[in-house]
Amino acid sequence: MQTVETLNEGLKRAYTLTIPAKDIQSRVDAELARVAPQVRMPGFRPGKVPANLVRKMHGPALMQDALNTSIQESIQALIAEKQLRPAVQPSVALTEGYEPGKDAELKIELEVLPQVPAPAIEGLKLEKLVVPAADEVIDEQLQKFADQTKSWDDTEEGYAAQNGDLVTMDFVGKTMDGVAFDGGTGTDMAVELGSGRLIPGFEDQVVGAKAGEERQIKVTFPEEYQAKELAGQDATFDLTIKSVKTAGEAKVDEDLAKNLGLESLEQLRGLIRGQVESELGNLTRTHMKRKLLDQLAAGHDFEVPPSMVEAEFQQIWAQLEHEATHEPDPKAAMEEMEKERDDYRKIAERRVRLGLLLSEIGQANGVEVTQQEMNRLIAQAAQQYRGEDQQRFIQYIQQEPMAAAQLRAPLYEDKVVDFLFEKAEVTERETTREELEAAIESEDGFATGTHHHDHDNHKPKQKKAASKKKADEAPAEDAAAAEGEEVKPAKKTAKKKAAEPAAEAEEAEAAAPAKKPAAKKAAKAATQDDGATADVEAKPAKKTAKKSTAKSEG
């Protein structure tokens, strides 16, 4: 194999490789000798088919396989000989005009990982903002939980529904010319009046209804309603009121815990306290991790592979485009994004650099993900599949080093961060949840890669700001996974529900006291922020976008 370096500029490398025809042919001959005894052909005894016929039958396929194998082995030999560390899969092209029997000339282009300077991890100083899980917070969450699991009592005949009551009804939605529209018909829909679960104006017009009554109401669908043919349109709903129930007293007592299968109220309180402490701990970690990454980014500046930056940018941009489609005005959201395209590219560059830096720190200090931890990651990821698909996924992860590295990268990053937390000088300060959340939100500028914008009615600018903060919160996983992975050139190189009045699914109705959640899940639900459940109007577009950016993980 002949190798000629044609480019060595920054992190870019290019080579021309020549694989002698005799090397390729020797592979073909060896493979023909191996398969010849197994070939069956009419008129010949098994294993006695003449070599020229075997070559005629299988020669082209064997030649292609031999060429591909030669290319892959040549790439690996080049990487080993030149001690290259490819940032991404090399680009490999067979020179035009190649014919079997001739030398194969390859043009190989790649970017290599930079030589990361010795990370400066001494002298790190971090402030740990701690929020205690106060008893009054636990009591508040307990009361919320009791409210969520309250019972409903039947009412006397003639009782008129009020806000806070549970009304069960059948409904038929029609356009203003009296034509029923798709998805506008339902039966036994239960809704708590005043909950804001239905489109604006719907619940208000049910107040005063009585069991057995039929009434017609008029509503206007929101401009951002997901069913475009109904967005902004007036409509009527013919209602048949099936029942009206009043809320029973929501008591925080032993019965509340026992109805959930727990032994005592104290046990329920302990579960909720654990959830609250976990949530507050995650906020503390988010703040500390951001401050840590800011210090690392400020203290290290080195060239990063443009291809990795581009790949990271494309991933960020694809997520932004997806979120923009769920904005009330997608076009305006896209225009706002375009104004800060360069900012997002800088975020991508920062993420790649931090990923490479954390990888270097981890390797230098013996941080690793054990096989047991990896097996647990694979098992968790495989749960989204069923049957044969699950097994195929597991085999794919086991056979593809880069896929396994990407799965491992988030855990590896967290372990490196934990190592750095132990190395840092940490001062602890007690604070409030409000102050901690404000500290996380207020971090701006390209020290963290985010900008602060006023929260202005979910306009694209605010959405963009939230997305930018999220985009910068973690180093690039591919960068953290790049070291030590086998490079495998592609083999092909050698070959040329919409109009329902309810915002949430009817199955999630609040009228099913018999369907009580498991205790741990129920406790978790009780500790959720108001912000996680406030957007339950019939505004699925906004809700989807909000969910995608609401979570903040450092």
XYZ file of C-alpha atoms in Angstrom:
554
model
C 0.000 0.000 0.000
C 1.357 3.397 -1.029
C 0.404 6.489 0.979
C 0.812 10.096 -0.070
C -0.241 12.957 2.223
C -1.924 15.665 0.152
C -3.187 17.992 2.915
C -2.054 18.807 6.440
C -3.684 22.059 7.467
C -4.946 22.676 10.968
C -7.096 19.682 11.855
C -7.682 18.696 8.226
C -5.834 15.802 6.643
C -6.025 14.266 3.174
C -4.254 11.262 1.699
C -4.060 9.283 -1.501
C -3.826 5.531 -0.931
C -2.955 3.035 -3.633
C -3.891 -0.604 -3.082
C -2.003 -2.858 -5.501
C -4.135 -4.990 -7.796
C -2.188 -8.083 -6.748
C -3.225 -7.594 -3.095
C -6.884 -7.410 -4.061
C -6.552 -10.392 -6.387
C -4.853 -12.494 -3.733
C -7.881 -11.921 -1.498
C -10.192 -13.005 -4.322
C -8.122 -16.143 -4.999
C -8.101 -17.060 -1.331
C -11.854 -16.634 -1.072
C -12.440 -18.651 -4.254
C -10.360 -21.458 -2.821
C -12.431 -21.333 0.341
C -15.859 -21.438 -1.323
C -15.056 -23.770 -4.245
C -15.584 -27.010 -2.257
C -19.043 -25.779 -1.262
C -20.263 -24.862 -4.756
C -22.997 -27.033 -6.268
C -23.610 -27.149 -10.024
C -25.614 -29.612 -12.137
C -23.354 -32.146 -13.888
C -20.561 -31.914 -11.338
C -19.908 -33.762 -8.144
C -19.915 -31.631 -4.967
C -16.608 -29.781 -4.683
C -15.521 -30.690 -8.222
C -16.818 -27.632 -10.093
C -13.968 -26.254 -12.242
C -12.267 -23.147 -10.862
C -13.019 -21.129 -14.004
C -16.770 -21.748 -13.596
C -16.663 -20.881 -9.904
C -14.825 -17.668 -10.768
C -17.390 -16.840 -13.447
C -20.283 -17.405 -11.050
C -18.900 -15.743 -7.939
C -15.933 -13.692 -9.119
C -17.640 -10.240 -9.375
C -19.196 -10.494 -5.912
C -15.978 -11.764 -4.383
C -14.026 -8.992 -6.110
C -16.352 -6.386 -4.618
C -16.052 -7.904 -1.148
C -12.279 -8.086 -1.462
C -12.100 -4.452 -2.534
C -14.255 -3.315 0.373
C -12.224 -5.341 2.853
C -8.976 -3.983 1.430
C -10.261 -0.423 1.709
C -11.309 -0.843 5.338
C -8.032 -2.467 6.341
C -6.073 0.203 4.480
C -7.917 2.965 6.345
C -7.197 1.317 9.692
C -3.549 0.844 8.723
C -3.287 4.518 7.720
C -4.795 5.647 11.028
C -2.411 3.427 12.980
C 0.656 4.404 10.943
C 0.012 8.155 11.134
C -1.324 7.930 14.710
C -4.455 9.786 13.651
C -7.439 10.433 15.909
C -10.369 10.955 13.499
C -13.017 13.381 14.728
C -15.659 11.833 12.463
C -15.798 9.035 9.926
C -13.289 9.717 7.132
C -14.566 10.596 3.683
C -13.368 7.880 1.311
C -13.712 7.993 -2.473
C -12.515 5.502 -5.064
C -10.873 7.289 -7.993
C -13.117 7.403 -11.033
C -12.356 4.917 -13.751
C -11.385 2.071 -11.456
C -11.622 -1.333 -13.146
C -11.215 -4.783 -11.594
C -7.699 -6.043 -12.065
C -6.135 -2.606 -11.673
C -4.642 -0.821 -8.669
C -7.288 0.881 -6.530
C -6.561 4.519 -5.747
C -8.405 6.089 -2.819
C -8.792 9.701 -1.836
C -9.260 10.021 1.924
C -10.220 13.224 3.715
C -10.744 13.564 7.450
C -10.553 15.873 10.408
C -8.578 14.842 13.449
C -9.183 15.589 17.079
C -7.076 18.415 18.454
C -4.341 17.941 20.986
C -6.247 19.180 24.004
C -3.931 21.129 26.322
C -3.518 19.721 29.799
C -6.802 20.698 31.473
C -6.499 23.249 34.247
C -8.653 21.695 36.945
C -6.826 22.961 40.001
C -8.237 25.963 41.797
C -11.855 25.442 40.726
C -14.203 27.278 43.069
C -17.954 26.692 43.147
C -20.859 27.923 45.212
C -23.471 25.311 46.095
C -26.878 26.894 46.561
C -28.928 24.624 48.841
C -32.685 24.834 49.355
C -34.023 22.923 52.384
C -37.251 20.977 51.956
C -39.235 22.983 54.504
C -42.177 21.409 56.333
C -44.564 24.017 54.940
C -43.548 23.046 51.395
C -44.277 19.387 52.174
C -47.637 20.352 53.693
C -48.486 22.389 50.606
C -47.635 19.499 48.317
C -49.650 17.107 50.470
C -52.669 19.378 50.176
C -52.220 19.599 46.396
C -52.050 15.843 46.295
C -55.194 15.512 48.358
C -56.932 17.939 45.988
C -55.850 15.836 43.013
C -57.254 12.654 44.530
C -60.475 14.102 45.917
C -63.728 12.169 45.697
C -66.925 13.367 44.030
C -70.357 13.296 45.654
C -73.702 12.981 43.881
C -75.997 16.001 43.994
C -79.719 16.320 44.529
C -82.121 16.642 41.609
C -82.236 20.192 40.257
C -78.795 21.153 41.541
C -77.148 23.786 39.286
C -73.478 23.266 38.489
C -70.947 25.721 39.889
C -67.233 26.254 39.373
C -65.377 23.441 41.101
C -68.085 20.873 40.318
C -67.537 17.848 38.070
C -69.908 17.756 35.092
C -70.231 14.725 32.828
C -71.738 15.373 29.390
C -72.192 14.238 25.811
C -71.416 16.836 23.144
C -71.732 17.451 19.407
C -69.718 20.279 17.861
C -70.992 22.044 14.761
C -69.883 24.857 12.494
C -72.049 27.987 12.415
C -73.967 26.587 9.424
C -74.976 23.549 11.483
C -72.581 20.932 10.067
C -70.957 18.591 12.590
C -67.157 18.641 12.261
C -64.716 15.769 12.583
C -63.589 15.047 16.121
C -66.263 17.283 17.609
C -68.471 14.522 19.034
C -67.960 12.779 22.351
C -69.750 10.952 25.145
C -69.340 10.894 28.903
C -66.724 13.621 28.935
C -66.074 14.720 32.509
C -64.620 18.124 33.309
C -64.128 20.104 36.486
C -65.648 23.521 35.859
C -63.170 26.333 36.296
C -60.175 24.080 35.626
C -59.485 25.767 32.270
C -59.218 22.368 30.625
C -61.514 23.219 27.747
C -61.294 25.917 25.100
C -61.987 29.446 26.377
C -65.634 30.152 27.103
C -66.757 26.517 27.097
C -66.742 25.851 30.839
C -68.218 29.257 31.690
C -71.346 28.425 29.684
C -71.811 25.101 31.487
C -72.069 26.837 34.871
C -75.690 26.601 36.009
C -76.416 23.405 34.043
C -78.436 20.633 35.688
C -78.370 16.876 35.255
C -80.651 15.851 32.361
C -80.553 19.315 30.781
C -79.768 19.937 27.115
C -78.250 23.231 26.102
C -76.344 24.779 23.229
C -73.282 26.947 23.720
C -71.247 29.054 21.328
C -67.446 29.241 21.399
C -64.566 30.619 19.343
C -61.602 28.335 18.780
C -58.197 29.869 19.598
C -56.181 31.225 16.681
C -53.416 28.720 17.420
C -55.768 25.718 17.661
C -54.151 22.566 16.264
C -57.011 21.801 13.847
C -56.261 24.509 11.283
C -59.743 24.391 9.744
C -61.202 25.378 13.132
C -58.545 27.831 14.330
C -60.143 31.211 14.989
C -63.595 29.978 13.897
C -66.912 30.260 15.740
C -68.732 27.013 16.530
C -71.588 25.645 18.604
C -71.759 22.632 20.869
C -74.977 20.770 21.653
C -74.608 19.450 25.206
C -76.463 16.756 27.099
C -75.651 16.996 30.809
C -75.417 13.485 32.245
C -74.483 14.275 35.849
C -73.266 16.994 38.185
C -71.119 16.141 41.215
C -69.605 18.221 43.955
C -66.119 17.798 45.323
C -65.768 15.960 48.595
C -63.581 17.443 51.266
C -59.905 16.948 50.406
C -58.461 15.754 53.705
C -54.825 15.149 54.476
C -55.194 12.193 56.825
C -54.383 8.535 57.340
C -57.193 7.466 54.994
C -55.536 9.378 52.154
C -52.372 7.310 52.601
C -54.185 3.991 53.094
C -56.291 4.514 49.970
C -52.972 4.603 48.108
C -51.795 1.338 49.593
C -49.449 2.961 52.116
C -49.245 2.189 55.796
C -49.459 5.707 57.135
C -49.624 9.408 56.382
C -46.043 9.667 57.610
C -44.952 7.243 54.895
C -46.726 9.361 52.249
C -45.120 12.468 53.699
C -41.729 10.768 53.432
C -42.300 9.907 49.778
C -43.270 13.472 48.960
C -40.325 14.845 50.931
C -38.026 12.588 48.942
C -39.460 13.880 45.666
C -39.138 17.503 46.768
C -35.553 16.981 47.929
C -34.686 15.270 44.648
C -36.160 18.109 42.627
C -34.347 20.755 44.672
C -31.135 18.753 44.436
C -31.429 18.692 40.643
C -31.769 22.482 40.611
C -28.684 22.796 42.812
C -26.727 20.508 40.511
C -27.894 22.382 37.408
C -26.585 25.660 38.831
C -23.277 24.150 39.953
C -22.719 22.377 36.648
C -23.325 25.549 34.657
C -20.842 27.442 36.795
C -18.323 24.621 36.423
C -18.676 24.531 32.622
C -18.360 28.308 32.504
C -15.027 28.119 34.359
C -13.758 25.341 32.096
C -14.819 27.196 28.957
C -13.196 30.416 30.141
C -9.895 28.669 30.933
C -9.478 26.610 27.763
C -9.418 27.724 24.137
C -8.285 25.376 21.372
C -9.235 24.614 17.791
C -12.109 22.175 17.336
C -12.997 20.117 14.230
C -15.371 22.118 11.975
C -17.219 18.930 11.000
C -18.075 18.223 14.631
C -19.218 21.814 15.131
C -21.365 21.596 12.009
C -22.926 18.309 13.144
C -23.675 19.784 16.574
C -25.095 22.949 15.033
C -27.360 20.950 12.730
C -28.677 19.012 15.704
C -29.430 22.223 17.607
C -30.975 23.845 14.552
C -33.208 20.844 13.810
C -34.598 21.021 17.355
C -35.211 24.757 16.994
C -37.003 24.244 13.684
C -39.173 21.569 15.254
C -40.110 23.889 18.109
C -40.778 26.764 15.697
C -43.427 24.690 13.903
C -45.380 24.597 17.174
C -45.338 28.341 17.662
C -48.518 30.363 16.906
C -46.567 32.054 14.093
C -43.942 29.565 12.817
C -42.705 31.961 10.146
C -41.992 34.701 12.686
C -40.286 32.202 14.978
C -38.027 31.077 12.130
C -37.160 34.671 11.277
C -36.149 35.304 14.897
C -33.990 32.177 14.826
C -32.246 33.269 11.656
C -31.190 36.533 13.297
C -29.114 34.579 15.808
C -27.866 31.741 13.623
C -24.265 32.792 14.324
C -24.939 32.738 18.071
C -26.200 29.173 17.887
C -23.132 28.175 15.893
C -20.954 29.605 18.683
C -22.954 27.551 21.153
C -22.291 24.443 19.051
C -18.561 25.216 19.031
C -18.544 25.706 22.806
C -20.365 22.406 23.329
C -17.910 20.496 21.149
C -14.930 22.067 22.934
C -16.383 21.249 26.355
C -17.118 17.693 25.258
C -13.538 17.161 24.146
C -12.255 18.797 27.321
C -14.380 16.606 29.611
C -13.297 13.537 27.651
C -9.649 14.492 28.161
C -10.183 15.114 31.881
C -11.967 11.795 32.275
C -9.290 9.784 30.493
C -6.465 11.499 32.350
C -8.071 10.709 35.700
C -9.347 7.190 35.123
C -13.041 8.040 34.931
C -14.925 5.272 33.179
C -18.364 3.770 32.677
C -18.338 0.165 33.896
C -19.775 -2.687 31.849
C -22.476 -3.124 34.469
C -23.469 0.535 34.085
C -23.405 0.165 30.295
C -25.636 -2.890 30.449
C -28.093 -0.902 32.549
C -28.055 1.947 30.017
C -28.751 -0.458 27.156
C -31.575 -2.138 29.059
C -33.178 1.213 29.868
C -32.921 2.451 26.278
C -34.281 -0.857 24.949
C -37.489 -0.477 26.956
C -38.894 1.805 24.250
C -38.943 -1.186 21.883
C -40.936 -4.413 21.924
C -40.298 -7.996 20.871
C -37.789 -8.527 18.077
C -37.194 -4.771 17.715
C -35.859 -4.701 21.265
C -33.368 -7.472 20.552
C -32.293 -5.830 17.290
C -31.672 -2.575 19.150
C -29.507 -4.323 21.742
C -27.491 -6.057 19.011
C -27.064 -2.752 17.165
C -25.648 -1.037 20.255
C -23.337 -3.990 20.916
C -22.037 -4.062 17.318
C -21.715 -0.341 16.580
C -19.041 1.333 18.724
C -20.162 4.881 17.885
C -23.799 4.146 18.804
C -22.639 2.658 22.095
C -20.412 5.693 22.712
C -23.319 8.072 22.161
C -25.453 6.096 24.595
C -22.643 6.101 27.150
C -21.663 9.757 26.725
C -24.258 11.450 29.035
C -23.402 9.148 31.948
C -19.679 9.534 31.285
C -20.071 13.303 31.279
C -21.946 13.228 34.588
C -19.207 11.099 36.147
C -16.529 13.532 34.978
C -18.563 16.427 36.366
C -18.905 14.605 39.710
C -15.127 14.072 39.725
C -14.602 17.806 39.176
C -17.093 18.653 41.907
C -14.932 16.615 44.296
C -11.797 18.443 43.120
C -13.317 21.905 43.442
C -13.401 24.102 46.494
C -17.127 24.215 47.228
C -18.779 26.709 49.543
C -22.362 26.013 50.552
C -25.027 28.641 51.009
C -28.665 28.154 51.968
C -31.133 29.976 49.782
C -34.727 29.888 48.580
C -36.074 28.056 45.597
C -37.025 31.348 43.991
C -33.477 32.703 44.317
C -31.972 29.484 42.942
C -34.283 29.433 39.925
C -33.611 33.125 39.324
C -29.851 32.456 39.450
C -30.221 29.738 36.809
C -32.404 31.894 34.576
C -30.263 35.018 34.884
C -27.044 33.458 33.641
C -26.528 35.133 30.317
C -23.901 36.098 27.775
C -21.588 33.681 26.036
C -19.943 32.691 29.287
C -22.854 30.264 29.361
C -23.852 30.611 25.744
C -27.256 32.039 26.570
C -28.938 35.401 26.489
C -31.613 36.682 28.807
C -34.878 37.898 27.336
C -37.988 39.190 29.015
C -40.817 36.708 29.223
C -43.326 38.267 26.877
C -46.448 36.207 26.279
C -44.681 33.253 24.681
C -43.567 35.271 21.679
C -40.898 33.740 19.438
C -38.151 35.813 21.045
C -38.797 34.274 24.426
C -39.064 30.810 22.987
C -35.783 31.317 21.179
C -34.105 32.429 24.385
C -35.275 29.335 26.219
C -34.114 27.143 23.366
C -30.724 28.833 23.314
C -30.296 28.225 27.036
C -31.219 24.577 26.552
C -28.961 24.246 23.517
C -25.918 25.276 25.529
C -26.550 23.298 28.668
C -24.536 20.172 27.905
C -21.329 19.488 26.035
C -21.690 17.735 22.718
C -22.210 14.020 23.273
C -20.401 13.110 20.053
C -17.364 15.007 21.282
C -17.384 13.159 24.572
C -17.750 9.902 22.630
C -15.110 10.617 19.997
C -12.025 9.264 21.737
C -10.920 5.702 21.241
C -13.681 4.570 18.892
C -12.946 2.348 15.930
C -13.325 4.136 12.618
C -15.257 2.044 10.115
C -15.484 3.513 6.608
C -18.808 2.974 4.951
C -18.871 -0.108 2.746
C -20.654 1.820 0.020
C -17.426 3.716 -0.677
C -16.275 1.170 -3.193
C -19.732 1.128 -4.827
C -20.901 3.860 -6.967
C -57.011 13.842 17.226
C -57.879 17.407 16.534
C -61.174 19.227 17.201
C -62.115 17.946 20.657
C -63.109 20.736 23.039
C -60.845 19.294 25.723
C -57.176 20.126 25.699
C -56.208 16.797 27.204
C -57.295 13.309 26.194
C -60.619 12.220 27.650
C -58.959 9.166 29.120
C -57.142 11.501 31.518
C -60.404 12.848 32.947
C -60.513 13.823 36.576
C -63.709 11.898 37.204
C -62.218 8.497 37.803
C -61.587 8.203 41.538
C -61.328 4.432 41.172
C -58.191 4.790 39.056
C -55.858 5.881 41.812
C -52.160 6.230 40.919
C -49.477 4.152 42.497
C -48.194 5.782 45.642
C -44.719 6.704 44.376
C -46.055 8.077 41.080
C -48.743 9.967 42.930
C -46.216 11.521 45.271
C -44.120 12.551 42.311
C -47.122 14.151 40.631
C -47.888 16.094 43.771
C -44.456 17.705 43.801
C -44.596 19.048 40.256
C -44.293 22.756 39.725
C -47.346 24.747 38.792
C -45.417 25.614 35.658
C -45.465 21.989 34.573
C -49.233 21.746 34.660
C -50.485 25.264 34.090
C -50.779 25.060 30.308
C -53.795 22.764 30.029
C -56.019 24.932 27.886
C -56.907 23.885 24.375
C -53.624 25.259 23.072
C -51.701 22.160 22.065
C -49.306 24.094 19.876
C -48.021 26.267 22.712
C -48.040 23.419 25.147
C -45.850 21.231 22.979
C -43.292 23.953 22.484
C -43.265 24.814 26.155
C -42.706 21.230 27.240
C -39.778 20.831 24.912
C -37.881 23.675 26.537
C -39.192 23.720 30.087
C -36.709 21.234 31.500
C -33.369 22.675 32.486
C -30.509 20.220 32.849
C -27.033 21.603 33.392
